Coordinates of N, CA and C in Angstrom, one line a residue:
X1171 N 39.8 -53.4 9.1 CA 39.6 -52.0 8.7 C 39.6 -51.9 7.2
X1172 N 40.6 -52.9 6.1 CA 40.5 -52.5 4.8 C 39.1 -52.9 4.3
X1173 N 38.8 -53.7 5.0 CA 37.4 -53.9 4.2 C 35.9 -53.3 4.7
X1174 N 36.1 -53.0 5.7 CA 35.0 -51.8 6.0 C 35.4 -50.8 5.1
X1175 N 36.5 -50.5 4.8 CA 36.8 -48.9 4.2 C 36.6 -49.5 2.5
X1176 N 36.5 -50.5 2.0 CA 36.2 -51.2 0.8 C 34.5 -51.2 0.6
X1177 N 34.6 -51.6 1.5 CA 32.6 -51.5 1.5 C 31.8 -50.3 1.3
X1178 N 32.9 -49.5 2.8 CA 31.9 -48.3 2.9 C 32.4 -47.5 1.1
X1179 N 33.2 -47.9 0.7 CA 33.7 -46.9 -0.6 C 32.6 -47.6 -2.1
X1180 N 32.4 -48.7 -2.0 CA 31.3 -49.2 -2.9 C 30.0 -49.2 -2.5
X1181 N 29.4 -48.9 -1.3 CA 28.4 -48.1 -1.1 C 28.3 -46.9 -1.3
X1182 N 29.4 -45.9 -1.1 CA 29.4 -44.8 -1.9 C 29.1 -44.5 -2.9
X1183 N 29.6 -45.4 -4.0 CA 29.8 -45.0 -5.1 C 28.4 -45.6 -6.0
X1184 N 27.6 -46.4 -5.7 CA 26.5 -46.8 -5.9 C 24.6 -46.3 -5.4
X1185 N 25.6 -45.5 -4.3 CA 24.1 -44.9 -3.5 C 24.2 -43.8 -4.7
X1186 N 25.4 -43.0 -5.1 CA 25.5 -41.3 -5.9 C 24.9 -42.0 -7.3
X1187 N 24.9 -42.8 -7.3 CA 24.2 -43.1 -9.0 C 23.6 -43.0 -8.9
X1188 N 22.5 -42.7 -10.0 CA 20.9 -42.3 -10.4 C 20.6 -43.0 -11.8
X1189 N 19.3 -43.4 -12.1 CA 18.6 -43.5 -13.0 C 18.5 -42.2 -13.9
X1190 N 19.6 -41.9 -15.1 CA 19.2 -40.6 -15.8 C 17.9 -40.7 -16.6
X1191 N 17.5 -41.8 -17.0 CA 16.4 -42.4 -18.1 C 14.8 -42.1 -17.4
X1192 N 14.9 -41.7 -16.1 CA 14.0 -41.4 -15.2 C 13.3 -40.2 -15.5
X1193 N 11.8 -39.8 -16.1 CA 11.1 -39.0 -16.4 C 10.5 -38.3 -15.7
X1194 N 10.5 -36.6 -15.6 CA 10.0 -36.3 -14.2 C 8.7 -36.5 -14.2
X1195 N 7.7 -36.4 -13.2 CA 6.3 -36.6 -13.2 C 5.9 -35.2 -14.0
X1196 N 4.7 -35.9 -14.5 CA 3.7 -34.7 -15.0 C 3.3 -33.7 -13.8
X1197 N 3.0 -32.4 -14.3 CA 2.6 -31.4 -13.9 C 1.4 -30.9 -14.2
X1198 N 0.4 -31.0 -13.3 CA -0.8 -30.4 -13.9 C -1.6 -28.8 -13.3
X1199 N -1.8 -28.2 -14.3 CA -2.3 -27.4 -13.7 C -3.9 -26.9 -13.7
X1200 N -4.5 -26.1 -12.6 CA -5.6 -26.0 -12.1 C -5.9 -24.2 -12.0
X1201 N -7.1 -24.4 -12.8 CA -7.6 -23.1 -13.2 C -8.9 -22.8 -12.7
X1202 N -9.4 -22.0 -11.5 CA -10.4 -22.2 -11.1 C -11.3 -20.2 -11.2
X1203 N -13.0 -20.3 -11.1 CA -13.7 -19.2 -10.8 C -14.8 -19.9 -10.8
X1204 N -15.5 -18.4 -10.5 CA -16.7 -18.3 -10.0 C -17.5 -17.9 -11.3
X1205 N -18.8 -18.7 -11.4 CA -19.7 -17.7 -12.5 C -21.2 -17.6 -12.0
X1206 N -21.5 -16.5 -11.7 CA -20.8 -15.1 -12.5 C -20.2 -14.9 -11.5
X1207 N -19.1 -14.0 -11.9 CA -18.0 -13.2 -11.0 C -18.6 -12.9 -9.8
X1208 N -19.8 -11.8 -9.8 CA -20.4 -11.2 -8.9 C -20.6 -12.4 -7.8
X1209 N -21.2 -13.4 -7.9 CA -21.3 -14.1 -7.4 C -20.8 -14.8 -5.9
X1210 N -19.3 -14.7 -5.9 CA -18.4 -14.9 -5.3 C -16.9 -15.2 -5.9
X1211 N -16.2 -16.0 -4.9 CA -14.6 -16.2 -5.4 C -14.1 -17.4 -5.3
X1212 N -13.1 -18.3 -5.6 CA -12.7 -19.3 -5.5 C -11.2 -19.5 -5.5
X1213 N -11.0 -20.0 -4.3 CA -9.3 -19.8 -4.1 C -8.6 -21.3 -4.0
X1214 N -7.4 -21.7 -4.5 CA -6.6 -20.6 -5.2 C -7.1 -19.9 -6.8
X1215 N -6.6 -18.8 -7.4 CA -7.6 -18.4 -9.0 C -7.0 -19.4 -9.4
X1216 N -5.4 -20.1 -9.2 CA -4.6 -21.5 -10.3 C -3.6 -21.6 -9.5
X1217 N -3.4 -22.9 -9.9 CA -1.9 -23.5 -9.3 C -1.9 -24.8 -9.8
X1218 N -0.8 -25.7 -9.7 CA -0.1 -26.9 -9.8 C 0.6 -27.8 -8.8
X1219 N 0.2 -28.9 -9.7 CA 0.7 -30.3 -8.6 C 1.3 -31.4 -9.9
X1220 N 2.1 -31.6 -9.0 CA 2.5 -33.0 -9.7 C 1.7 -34.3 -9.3
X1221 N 1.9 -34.9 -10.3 CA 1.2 -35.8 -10.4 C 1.0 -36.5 -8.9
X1222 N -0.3 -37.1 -8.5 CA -0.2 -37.6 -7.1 C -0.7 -36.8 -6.3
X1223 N -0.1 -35.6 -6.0 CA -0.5 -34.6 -5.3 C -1.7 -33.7 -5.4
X1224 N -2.0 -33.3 -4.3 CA -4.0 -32.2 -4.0 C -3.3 -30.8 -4.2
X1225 N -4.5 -30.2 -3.9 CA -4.6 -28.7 -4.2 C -6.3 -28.7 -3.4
X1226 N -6.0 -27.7 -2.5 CA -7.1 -27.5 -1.6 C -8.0 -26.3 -2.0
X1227 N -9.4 -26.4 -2.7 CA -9.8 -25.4 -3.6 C -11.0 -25.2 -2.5
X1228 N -11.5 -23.6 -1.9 CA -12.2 -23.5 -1.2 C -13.3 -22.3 -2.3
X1229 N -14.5 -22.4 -1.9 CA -15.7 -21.1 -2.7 C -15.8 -20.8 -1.8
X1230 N -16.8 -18.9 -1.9 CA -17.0 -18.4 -1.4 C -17.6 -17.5 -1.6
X1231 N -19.0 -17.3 -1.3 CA -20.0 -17.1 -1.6 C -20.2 -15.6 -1.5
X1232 N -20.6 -14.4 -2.0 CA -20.8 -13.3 -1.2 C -22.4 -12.9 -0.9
X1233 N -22.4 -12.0 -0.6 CA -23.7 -11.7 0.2 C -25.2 -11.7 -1.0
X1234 N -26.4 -12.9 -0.3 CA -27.3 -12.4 -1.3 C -27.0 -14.2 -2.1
X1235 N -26.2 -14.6 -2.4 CA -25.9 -15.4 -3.0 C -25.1 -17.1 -2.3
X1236 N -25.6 -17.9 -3.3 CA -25.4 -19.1 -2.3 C -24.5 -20.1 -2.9
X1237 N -23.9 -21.4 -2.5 CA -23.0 -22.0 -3.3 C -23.6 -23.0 -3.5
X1238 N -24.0 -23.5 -5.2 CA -24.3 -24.6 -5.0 C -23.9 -25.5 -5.9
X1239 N -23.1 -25.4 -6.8 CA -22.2 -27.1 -7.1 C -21.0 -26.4 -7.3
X1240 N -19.9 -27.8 -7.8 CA -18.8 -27.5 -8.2 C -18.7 -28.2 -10.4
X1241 N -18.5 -27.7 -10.6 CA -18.3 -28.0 -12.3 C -16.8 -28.1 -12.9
X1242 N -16.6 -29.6 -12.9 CA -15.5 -29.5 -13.7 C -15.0 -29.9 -15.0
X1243 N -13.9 -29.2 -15.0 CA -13.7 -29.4 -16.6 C -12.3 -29.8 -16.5
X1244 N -12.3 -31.2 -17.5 CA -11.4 -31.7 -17.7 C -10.6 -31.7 -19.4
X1245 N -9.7 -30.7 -19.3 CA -9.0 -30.8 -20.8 C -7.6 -31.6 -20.8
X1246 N -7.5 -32.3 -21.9 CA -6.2 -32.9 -22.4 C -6.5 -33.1 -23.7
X1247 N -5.3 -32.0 -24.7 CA -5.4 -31.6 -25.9 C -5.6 -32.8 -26.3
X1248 N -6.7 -33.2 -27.2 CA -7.7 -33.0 -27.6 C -8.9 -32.6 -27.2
X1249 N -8.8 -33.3 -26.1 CA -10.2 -34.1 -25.7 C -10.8 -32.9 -24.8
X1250 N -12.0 -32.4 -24.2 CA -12.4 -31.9 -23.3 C -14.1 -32.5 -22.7
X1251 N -13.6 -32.5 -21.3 CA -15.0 -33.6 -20.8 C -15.1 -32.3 -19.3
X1252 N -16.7 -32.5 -19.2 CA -16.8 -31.7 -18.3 C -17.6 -32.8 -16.9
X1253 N -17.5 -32.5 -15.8 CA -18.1 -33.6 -14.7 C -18.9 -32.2 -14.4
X1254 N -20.3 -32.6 -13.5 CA -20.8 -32.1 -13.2 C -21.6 -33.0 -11.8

């Protein structure tokens, strides 16, 4: 019994430690529309993910009018690149 209750007390005390030096993931955020406005919508207008993670961006076309690519733009101060 003392040494189960030895074990289980240094597993304790080693699972509660953490890595403080540990950096949270980047955050990025996503800014989206439609041009021209009139044209339709694109949801979500912005939101954010951490690194790794999606973001489900849907268009939406209104009447009269049709969808036909997506254009993106990628900024990171400096630099700005657009995909098309």
């Amino acid at each position: 019994m003392r040494h189960l209750l030895l074990l289980l007390s240094f597993f304790v005390i080693f699972s509660s430690c953490s890595d403080s030096s540990t950096e949270p993931s980047p955050v990025y955020n996503l800014t989206t529309s439609a041009e021209p406005s009139e044209a339709g919508s694109v949801n979500p207008s912005s939101a954010e993910a951490e690194e790794g993670g999606s973001i489900q961006v849907t268009a939406s076309a209104n009447e009269h009018w049709v969808f036909e690519s997506w254009v993106v733009i990628i900024q990171v101060h400096p630099i700005l690149q657009v995909l098309r």
